[in-house]
Amino acid sequence: MSILTFRNVSLRYPQRAGNRPGGDVPVLEGIDLQIASDELVAVIGRSGAGKTSLLNLAAGFIAPTTGTIAVDGVPIQGPGADRAVVFQDDALYPWLNARDNVAFPLKLKGVPVAARRERADKLLEKVGLAEAGDRPIWELSGGMRQRVGIARALAAEPRFLLLDEPLGALDALTRSRMQEFILRIKAESGAGTILITHSIDEALLLGTRIIVLSPNPGRLSAEIEAGFSAEVLSGASVAAVKASPLFKRMHAGLTGLIHAAPDDEVAA
Amino acid sequence: MTLSTEIATLPQQAGRERSRPARPLPVAAISTLTVAAILGLWSLASAYTLVSPVFLPSPRQVVLALYNLAVKGFVDATLAEHVGASLIRIFGALLASIAIGIPAGIAIGTSRVGRGILDPVVEFLRPLPPLAYLPLVIIWVGIGEASKITVIALSMLPSIILSTSAGVRSVSKDHVNAARSLGASKGQVLAEVVLPSAVPSILTGIRIALGAGWTTLVAAELVAASSGIGFMIQSAAQFLVTDIVIAGIVVIALIAILLEYLARQIERRLVPWASHR
């Protein structure tokens, strides 16, 4: 069991030259957060609330202005394979076929060719793309590409999966199929997961916990436990779960929370 | 107002549409006709001796000259030997400029210090016509093969360096971040992500460099050489053997077209993904 901890984290971007004077632009303020291996924490909030910044901090792509981010008590020093990221625009390597994309983290570790090929094929099978290993990634559909991206992240055997709106660019039908897929993958891998999303439906359905960020500067404005993912995992149909009165009530509640945030000019 | 003009122009457009031929002439056909017309005018001009044959031999004479060049040769070497000498120079120079240009381009593209050091050198070299520094290179390196290869390589360098640095800088930020979050070290990011994504740009640079190098090669051989296609033309010109001069020019053009074609094929083979980014 690993724990990813944000302790009193804030993030400010320095004011660019030419802008009005007045100091730095605050993006996130006073973030305290713990994510354990058995959790899927869905982060929602309006555009500009700092959702992606939160994920970039967890990934180590950017350093917090104040506060610390730690894995099992050890402060992170930049990005690392213990926190694998899945990007909205998949960020697969077009010069590699699907299998070599999945094998990429193994190549970085120096795993021999045959072994990483075998492991990559297993992972592709796991994400339902057993036949796609030799295909160039530009031939794959958006949903397939995201599954390759998730398989690639899993190949790094991360302790945490950081999903940055992985389903944001997909059509509605693919998206709902991918939501169940992510639930199962997360349950099997046992990696603590942060899911950034725009969709309240998606957050409620997938998250064991839902965090609402309010903008200007981004703060945690609400934290809600949800159990719908467990229902789906134990066999309930997504449609039935979404139709339940509790789901609808929580959906309405979250919608209210997101829109109740002060309606200042949204910072990019 | 717009409505009235639209109504006024509509019937006209329909009329024009009807009078247009069903299928427009393809560009390739137009080009073929152009080449045929030029050859035709050339034949007519020489058939009616509008221009003295010393200055403008007939196409037939040029073809004969080509045949003789291939079989018997001119100034101690056959056409194949002249072309071979030229090709060795250009590919030798290409190898040298790739070996220097790609690391230099990476340095410019990835490091502030590298850019600071190399930018002025490249910017100085780039606008210089290679023949301007040929005399200096001959003084330094001598009149042998080395001087020609040096000059050609220098003329190729800027486009390889600049295309490499542009390619390195255009790498997707997500691609780099993905690698870092999957455990890549700085060196691995460079080798596994930055370089592969720069390959299309580098290949384009090499294609441009080949064009520049070929131009420089012929010019350098005109000035100082004892073999090569440029030297062959220069010697022929001194004896007013115009048919060989023209035959040589045709060969130079054909090789340039062939090199360009080969480079494009290699690009398509090596980076089929470049058009899918």
Tab-separated table of C-alpha atoms in Angstrom, chain B residues 108 115-134 136-137 140 154-159 161-162:
chain	number	residue	atom	x	y	z
B	108	ILE	CA	21.973	24.111	-30.907
B	115	ARG	CA	23.284	27.688	-29.484
B	116	GLY	CA	25.412	30.565	-28.282
B	117	ILE	CA	28.600	28.990	-29.613
B	118	LEU	CA	27.369	27.568	-32.899
B	119	ASP	CA	24.712	30.041	-34.043
B	120	PRO	CA	27.166	32.722	-35.206
B	121	VAL	CA	29.274	30.126	-37.042
B	122	VAL	CA	26.247	28.758	-38.884
B	123	GLU	CA	24.831	32.197	-39.597
B	124	PHE	CA	28.197	33.255	-41.037
B	125	LEU	CA	28.542	30.162	-43.197
B	126	ARG	CA	24.966	29.935	-44.422
B	127	PRO	CA	24.722	32.946	-46.733
B	128	LEU	CA	28.252	32.493	-48.158
B	129	PRO	CA	28.441	31.211	-51.740
B	130	PRO	CA	30.720	28.133	-51.471
B	131	LEU	CA	32.880	29.308	-54.355
B	132	ALA	CA	33.787	32.342	-52.266
B	133	TYR	CA	35.717	30.204	-49.819
B	134	LEU	CA	36.936	27.603	-52.325
B	136	LEU	CA	40.922	29.651	-49.281
B	137	VAL	CA	40.158	25.957	-48.836
B	140	TRP	CA	44.668	25.343	-46.747
B	154	LEU	CA	30.738	23.112	-45.909
B	155	SER	CA	27.985	23.952	-48.370
B	156	MET	CA	25.876	21.078	-47.002
B	157	LEU	CA	26.470	21.781	-43.342
B	158	PRO	CA	24.111	24.706	-42.681
B	159	SER	CA	20.967	23.007	-43.932
B	161	ILE	CA	22.544	21.745	-38.784
B	162	LEU	CA	19.501	23.996	-39.048
